[in-house]
Coordinates of C-alpha atoms in Angstrom, one line a residue:
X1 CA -124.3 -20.8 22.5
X2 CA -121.5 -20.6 19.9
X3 CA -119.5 -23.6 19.3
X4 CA -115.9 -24.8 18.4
X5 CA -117.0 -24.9 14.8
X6 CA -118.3 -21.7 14.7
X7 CA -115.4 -19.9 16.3
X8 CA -113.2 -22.1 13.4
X9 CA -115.5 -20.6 10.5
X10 CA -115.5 -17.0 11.9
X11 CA -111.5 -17.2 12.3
X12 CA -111.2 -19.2 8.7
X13 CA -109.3 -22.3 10.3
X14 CA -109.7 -26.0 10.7
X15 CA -111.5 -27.2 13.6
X16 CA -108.5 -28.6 15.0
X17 CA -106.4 -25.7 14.7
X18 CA -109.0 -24.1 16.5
X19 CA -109.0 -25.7 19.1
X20 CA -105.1 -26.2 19.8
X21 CA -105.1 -22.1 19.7
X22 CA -107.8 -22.1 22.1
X23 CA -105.6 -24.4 24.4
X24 CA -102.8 -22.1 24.3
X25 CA -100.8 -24.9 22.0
X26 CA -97.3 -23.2 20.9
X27 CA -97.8 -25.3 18.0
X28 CA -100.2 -22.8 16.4
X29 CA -99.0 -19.9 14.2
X30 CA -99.5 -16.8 16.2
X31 CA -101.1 -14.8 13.4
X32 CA -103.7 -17.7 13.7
X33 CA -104.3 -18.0 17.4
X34 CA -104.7 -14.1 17.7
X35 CA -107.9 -14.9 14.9
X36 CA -108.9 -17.6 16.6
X37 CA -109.4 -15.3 20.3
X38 CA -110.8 -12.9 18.3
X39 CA -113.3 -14.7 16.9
X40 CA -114.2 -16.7 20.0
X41 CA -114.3 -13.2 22.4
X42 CA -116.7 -11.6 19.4
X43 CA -119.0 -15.0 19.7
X44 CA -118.9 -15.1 23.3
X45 CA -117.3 -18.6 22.9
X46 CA -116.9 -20.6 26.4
X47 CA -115.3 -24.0 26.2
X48 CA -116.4 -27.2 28.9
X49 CA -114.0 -25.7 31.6
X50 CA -115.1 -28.2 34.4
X51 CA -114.3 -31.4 32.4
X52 CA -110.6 -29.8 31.2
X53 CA -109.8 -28.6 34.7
X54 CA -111.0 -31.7 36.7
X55 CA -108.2 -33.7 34.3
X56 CA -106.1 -31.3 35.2
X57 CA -106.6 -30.8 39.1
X58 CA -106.8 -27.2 38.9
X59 CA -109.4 -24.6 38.8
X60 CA -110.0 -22.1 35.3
X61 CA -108.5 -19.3 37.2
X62 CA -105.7 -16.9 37.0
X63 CA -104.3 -14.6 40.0
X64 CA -103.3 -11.6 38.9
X65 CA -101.5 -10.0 41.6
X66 CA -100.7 -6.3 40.9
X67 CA -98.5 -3.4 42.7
X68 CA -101.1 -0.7 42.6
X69 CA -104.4 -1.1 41.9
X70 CA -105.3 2.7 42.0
X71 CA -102.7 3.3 39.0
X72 CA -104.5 3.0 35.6
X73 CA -101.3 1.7 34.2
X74 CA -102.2 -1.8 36.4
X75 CA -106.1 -1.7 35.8
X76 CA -105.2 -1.3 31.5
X77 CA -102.7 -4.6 32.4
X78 CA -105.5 -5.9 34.2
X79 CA -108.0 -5.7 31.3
X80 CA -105.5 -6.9 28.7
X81 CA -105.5 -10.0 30.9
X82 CA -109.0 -10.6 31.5
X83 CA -109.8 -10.0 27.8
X84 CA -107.6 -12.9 26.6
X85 CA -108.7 -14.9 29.6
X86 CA -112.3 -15.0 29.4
X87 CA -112.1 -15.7 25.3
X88 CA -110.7 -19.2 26.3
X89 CA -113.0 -19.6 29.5
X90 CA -110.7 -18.5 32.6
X91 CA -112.0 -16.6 35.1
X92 CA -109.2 -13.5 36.7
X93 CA -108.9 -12.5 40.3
X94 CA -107.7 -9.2 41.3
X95 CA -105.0 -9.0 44.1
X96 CA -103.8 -5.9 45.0
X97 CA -100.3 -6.1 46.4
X98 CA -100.0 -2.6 47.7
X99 CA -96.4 -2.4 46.5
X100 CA -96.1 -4.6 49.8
X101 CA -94.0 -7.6 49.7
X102 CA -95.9 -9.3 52.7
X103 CA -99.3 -8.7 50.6
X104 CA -97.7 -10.3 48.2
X105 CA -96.1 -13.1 49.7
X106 CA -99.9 -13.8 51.1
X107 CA -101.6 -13.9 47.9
X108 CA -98.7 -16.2 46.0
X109 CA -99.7 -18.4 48.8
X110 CA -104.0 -17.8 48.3
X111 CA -103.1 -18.7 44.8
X112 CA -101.4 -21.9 45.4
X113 CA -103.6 -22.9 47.8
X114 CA -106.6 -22.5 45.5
X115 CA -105.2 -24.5 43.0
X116 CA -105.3 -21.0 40.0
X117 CA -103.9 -22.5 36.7
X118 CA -101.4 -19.9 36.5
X119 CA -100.1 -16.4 37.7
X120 CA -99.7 -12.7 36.3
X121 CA -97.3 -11.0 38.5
X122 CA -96.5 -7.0 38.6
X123 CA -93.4 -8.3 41.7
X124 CA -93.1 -5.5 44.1
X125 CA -89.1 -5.3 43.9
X126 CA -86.3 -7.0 44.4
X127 CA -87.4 -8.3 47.8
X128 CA -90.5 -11.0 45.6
X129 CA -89.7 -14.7 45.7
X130 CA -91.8 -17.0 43.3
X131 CA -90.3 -19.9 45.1
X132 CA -93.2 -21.7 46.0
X133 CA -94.6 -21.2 42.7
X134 CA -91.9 -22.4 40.6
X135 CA -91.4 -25.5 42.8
X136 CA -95.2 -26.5 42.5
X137 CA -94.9 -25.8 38.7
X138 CA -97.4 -23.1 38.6
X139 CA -97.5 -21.0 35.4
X140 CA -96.0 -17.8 36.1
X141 CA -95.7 -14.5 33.8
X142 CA -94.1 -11.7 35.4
X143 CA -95.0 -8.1 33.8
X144 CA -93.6 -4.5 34.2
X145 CA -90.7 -5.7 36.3
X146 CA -88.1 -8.1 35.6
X147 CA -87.8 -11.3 38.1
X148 CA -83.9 -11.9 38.0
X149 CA -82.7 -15.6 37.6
X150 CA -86.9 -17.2 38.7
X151 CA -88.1 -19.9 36.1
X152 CA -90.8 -17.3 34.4
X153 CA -91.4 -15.6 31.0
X154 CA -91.4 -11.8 31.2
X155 CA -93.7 -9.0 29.1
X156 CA -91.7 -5.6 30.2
X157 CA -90.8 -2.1 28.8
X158 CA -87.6 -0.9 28.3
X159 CA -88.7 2.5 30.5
X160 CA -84.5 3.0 30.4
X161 CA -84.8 4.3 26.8
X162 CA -88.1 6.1 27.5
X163 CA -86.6 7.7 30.0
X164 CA -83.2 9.0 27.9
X165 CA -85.5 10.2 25.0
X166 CA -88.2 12.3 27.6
X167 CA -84.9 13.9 29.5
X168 CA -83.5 14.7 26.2
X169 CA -86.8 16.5 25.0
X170 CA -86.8 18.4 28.2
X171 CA -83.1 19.2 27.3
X172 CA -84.3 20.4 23.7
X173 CA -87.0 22.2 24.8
X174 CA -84.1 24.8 26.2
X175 CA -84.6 23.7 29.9
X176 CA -81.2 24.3 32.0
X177 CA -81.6 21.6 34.7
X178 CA -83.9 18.5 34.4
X179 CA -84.7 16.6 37.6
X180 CA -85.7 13.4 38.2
X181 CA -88.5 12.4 40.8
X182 CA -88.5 8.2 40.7
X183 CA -89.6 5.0 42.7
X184 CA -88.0 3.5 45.8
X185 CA -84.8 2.3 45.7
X186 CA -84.6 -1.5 44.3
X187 CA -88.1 -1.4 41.8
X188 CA -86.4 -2.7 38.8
X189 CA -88.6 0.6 36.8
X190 CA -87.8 3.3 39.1
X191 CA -83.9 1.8 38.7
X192 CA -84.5 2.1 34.8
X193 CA -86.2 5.6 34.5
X194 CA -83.6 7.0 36.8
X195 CA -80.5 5.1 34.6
X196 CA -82.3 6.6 31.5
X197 CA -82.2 10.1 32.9
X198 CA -78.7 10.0 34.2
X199 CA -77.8 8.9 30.2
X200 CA -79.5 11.7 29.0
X201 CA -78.0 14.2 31.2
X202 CA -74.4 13.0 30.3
X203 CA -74.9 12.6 27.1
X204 CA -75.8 16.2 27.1
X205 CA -72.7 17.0 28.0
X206 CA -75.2 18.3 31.8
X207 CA -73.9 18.1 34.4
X208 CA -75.4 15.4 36.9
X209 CA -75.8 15.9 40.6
X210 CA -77.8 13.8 42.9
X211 CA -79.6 16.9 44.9
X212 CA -81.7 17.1 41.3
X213 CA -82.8 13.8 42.2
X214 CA -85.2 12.5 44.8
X215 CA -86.4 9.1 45.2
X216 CA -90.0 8.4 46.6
X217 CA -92.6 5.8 47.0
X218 CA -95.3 5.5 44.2
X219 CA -98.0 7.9 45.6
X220 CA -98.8 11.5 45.0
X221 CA -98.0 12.8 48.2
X222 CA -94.5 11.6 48.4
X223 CA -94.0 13.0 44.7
X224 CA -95.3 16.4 46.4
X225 CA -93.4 16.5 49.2
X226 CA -90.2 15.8 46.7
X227 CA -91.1 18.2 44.5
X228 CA -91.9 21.1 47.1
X229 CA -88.3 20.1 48.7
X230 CA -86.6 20.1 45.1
X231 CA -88.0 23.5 43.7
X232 CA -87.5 25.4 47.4
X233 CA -83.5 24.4 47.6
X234 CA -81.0 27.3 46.6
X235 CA -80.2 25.7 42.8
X236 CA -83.5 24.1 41.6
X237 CA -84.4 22.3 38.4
X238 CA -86.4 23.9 35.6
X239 CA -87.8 21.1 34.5
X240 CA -88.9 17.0 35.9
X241 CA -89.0 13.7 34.2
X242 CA -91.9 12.3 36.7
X243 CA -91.9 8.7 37.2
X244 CA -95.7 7.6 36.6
X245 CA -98.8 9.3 36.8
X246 CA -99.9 9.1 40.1
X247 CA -96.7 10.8 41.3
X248 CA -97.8 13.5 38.0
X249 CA -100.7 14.3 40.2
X250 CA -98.7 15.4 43.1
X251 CA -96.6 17.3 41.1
X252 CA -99.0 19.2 39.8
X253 CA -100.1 20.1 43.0
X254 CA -96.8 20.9 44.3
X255 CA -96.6 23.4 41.4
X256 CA -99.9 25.4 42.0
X257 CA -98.9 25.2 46.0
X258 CA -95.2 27.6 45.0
X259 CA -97.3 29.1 42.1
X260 CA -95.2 28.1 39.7
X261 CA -96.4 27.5 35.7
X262 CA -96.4 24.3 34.0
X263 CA -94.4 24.3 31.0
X264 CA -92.8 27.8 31.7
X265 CA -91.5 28.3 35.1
X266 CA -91.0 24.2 35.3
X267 CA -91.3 21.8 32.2
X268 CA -92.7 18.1 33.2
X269 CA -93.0 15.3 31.3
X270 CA -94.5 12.1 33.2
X271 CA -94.8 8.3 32.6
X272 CA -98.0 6.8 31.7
X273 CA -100.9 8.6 29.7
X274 CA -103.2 9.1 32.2
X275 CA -106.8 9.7 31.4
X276 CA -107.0 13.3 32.7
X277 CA -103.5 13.9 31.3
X278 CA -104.4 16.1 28.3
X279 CA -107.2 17.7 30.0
X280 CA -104.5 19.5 32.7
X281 CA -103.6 23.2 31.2
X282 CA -101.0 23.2 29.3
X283 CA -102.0 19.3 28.6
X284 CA -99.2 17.4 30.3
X285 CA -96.2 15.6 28.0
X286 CA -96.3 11.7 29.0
X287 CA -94.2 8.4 28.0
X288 CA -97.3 6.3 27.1
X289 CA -96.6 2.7 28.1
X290 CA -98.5 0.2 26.3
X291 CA -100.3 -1.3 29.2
X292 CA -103.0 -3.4 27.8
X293 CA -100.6 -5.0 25.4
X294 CA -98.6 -6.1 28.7
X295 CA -101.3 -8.1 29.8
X296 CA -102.4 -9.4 26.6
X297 CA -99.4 -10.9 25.5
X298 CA -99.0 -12.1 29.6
X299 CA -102.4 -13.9 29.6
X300 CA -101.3 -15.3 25.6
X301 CA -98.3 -16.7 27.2
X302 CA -99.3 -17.8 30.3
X303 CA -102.0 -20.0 28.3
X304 CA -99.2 -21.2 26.3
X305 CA -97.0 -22.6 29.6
X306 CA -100.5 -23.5 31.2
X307 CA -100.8 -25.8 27.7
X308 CA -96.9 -26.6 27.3
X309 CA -94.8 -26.7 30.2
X310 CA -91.4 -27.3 28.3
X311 CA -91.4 -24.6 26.1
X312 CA -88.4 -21.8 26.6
X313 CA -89.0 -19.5 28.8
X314 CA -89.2 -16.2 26.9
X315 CA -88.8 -12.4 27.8
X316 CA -91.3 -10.0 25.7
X317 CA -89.4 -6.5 25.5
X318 CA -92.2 -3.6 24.4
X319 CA -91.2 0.2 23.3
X320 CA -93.6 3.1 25.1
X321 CA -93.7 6.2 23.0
X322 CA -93.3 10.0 24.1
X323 CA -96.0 12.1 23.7
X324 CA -95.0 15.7 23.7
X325 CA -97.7 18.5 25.3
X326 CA -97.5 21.7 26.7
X327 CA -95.7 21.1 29.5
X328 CA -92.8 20.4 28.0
X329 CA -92.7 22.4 25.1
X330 CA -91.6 26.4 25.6
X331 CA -92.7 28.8 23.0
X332 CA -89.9 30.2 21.1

């Protein structure tokens, strides 16, 4: 079993650097710390949890409470957690929140009641209250969406811009009308990617109208039934900015339903680069969002607070990047 000295050879740093990196110390260059969890994930390192926890009156567990786990966006967060986690000897449970604030609510109070060292949290909207978290002094990250005025640091997205620059390819791409098919109202990201589009379009000098726009919940057969009632409507859109991927998937079937051609008869461009993405014909044009650095730099905070309470609460603001495919781009 590989020891503290061995992970402080492999990562070429003192013994007692080591180990404050390992125990999340904000003291600790972060060039250095990322060597150090390197090094002790490749050596399978495992520090004496039981003796660290029992001191601390807490268990070596996080909750990561997600919206959706079906969306691969979440399950890439997820592994971006558990990979720092289990370099420094935490264990991660799974909750699924549903995009359900009672779910939610339940498993913020599963994970104070099991005494978890500290919290990922994807909130389900503006309706989440990390109350009883914050009191208790329970680490908290939140990731993906913002958590106005709660006591937390935040790894997020800025899905507004994404959104501008895929609306403004559609617009390049010689597409007349753009539509937008987002979240409910009040998710902080379906408020963004909608803002983002509506800054495209003006900026365009387009003209914006709402009946271009229809708001759903984050599931493929809302995003059908939207797009089936957008594309049969007297004036229609030529083109969508799709809000995630699972919505993509009821798009695409929404298309094939009015026989209608990707990328000719209606140009698409979704969020999140979904496995199957470039296998659709013509391969779909996505905003990739770079989920397993969310949850990476989530978990490498959150063992930061779990180590130092007093340090600033920080938010971490990542860029996602258009990728541009067939179904977006018209031949000239």
């Amino acid at each position: 079993m590989a020891t503290i000295n061995d992970v402080a050879t492999k990562a070429g740093v003192s013994t007692a650097t080591a180990s404050r990196a390992l125990n999340g110390k904000s003291t600790v260059d972060p060039i250095l710390a990322a060597r150090v969890l390197s090094a002790a994930a490749e050596l399978g390192y495992q520090p004496n949890g039981p003796a660290r926890n029992l001191r601390r009156q807490e268990t070596a567990v996080l909750a990561l409470i997600i919206s959706d786990v079906e969306n691969p966006f979440f399950t890439s967060i997820a592994r971006g957690v558990e990979d720092v986690a289990q370099a420094v000897g935490y264990s991660v449970v799974l909750c699924n929140a549903d995009e359900n604030p009672d779910k939610e609510r339940r498993y913020i109070d599963v994970a104070i009641q099991e005494r978890v060292a500290g919290v990922v949290l994807s909130p389900t909207g503006t309706a989440t209250n990390v109350d009883a978290l914050t009191t208790r002094g329970t680490p908290l990250v939140a990731v993906d969406r913002h958590l106005p005025d709660a006591s937390a640091d935040m790894v997020l997205v800025d899905t507004k811009q994404a959104a501008k620059e895929a609306t403004a390819h559609l617009i390049s791409q010689g597409y007349d009308q753009v539509g937008c098919i987002t979240g409910p109202i009040g998710i902080p990201t379906a408020d963004d990617r909608l803002a983002g589009y509506k800054d495209a379009t003006r900026a365009a000098k387009r003209r914006y109208s709402a009946k271009f726009v229809r708001r759903t919940a984050y599931r493929a057969d809302g995003a059908r039934d939207a797009t089936i009632d957008l594309l049969t409507q007297d004036e229609r859109p030529d083109a969508l900015l799709v809000a995630n991927s699972t919505m993509a998937i009821g798009v695409l079937e929404a298309l094939s339903e009015l026989d209608l051609r990707l990328g000719e008869d209606v140009g698409v461009v979704a969020f999140d680069d979904a496995p199957w993405a470039p296998l659709v014909n013509p391969p779909l044009s996505v905003v990739s969002q770079p989920a397993y650095d969310i949850g990476k730099v989530a978990a490498e905070l959150l063992m930061a607070r779990i180590a130092d309470s007093t340090r600033t609460f920080t938010t971490t603001t990542l860029r996602a990047n258009l990728i541009t495919r067939g179904s977006s781009t018209r031949k000239r």
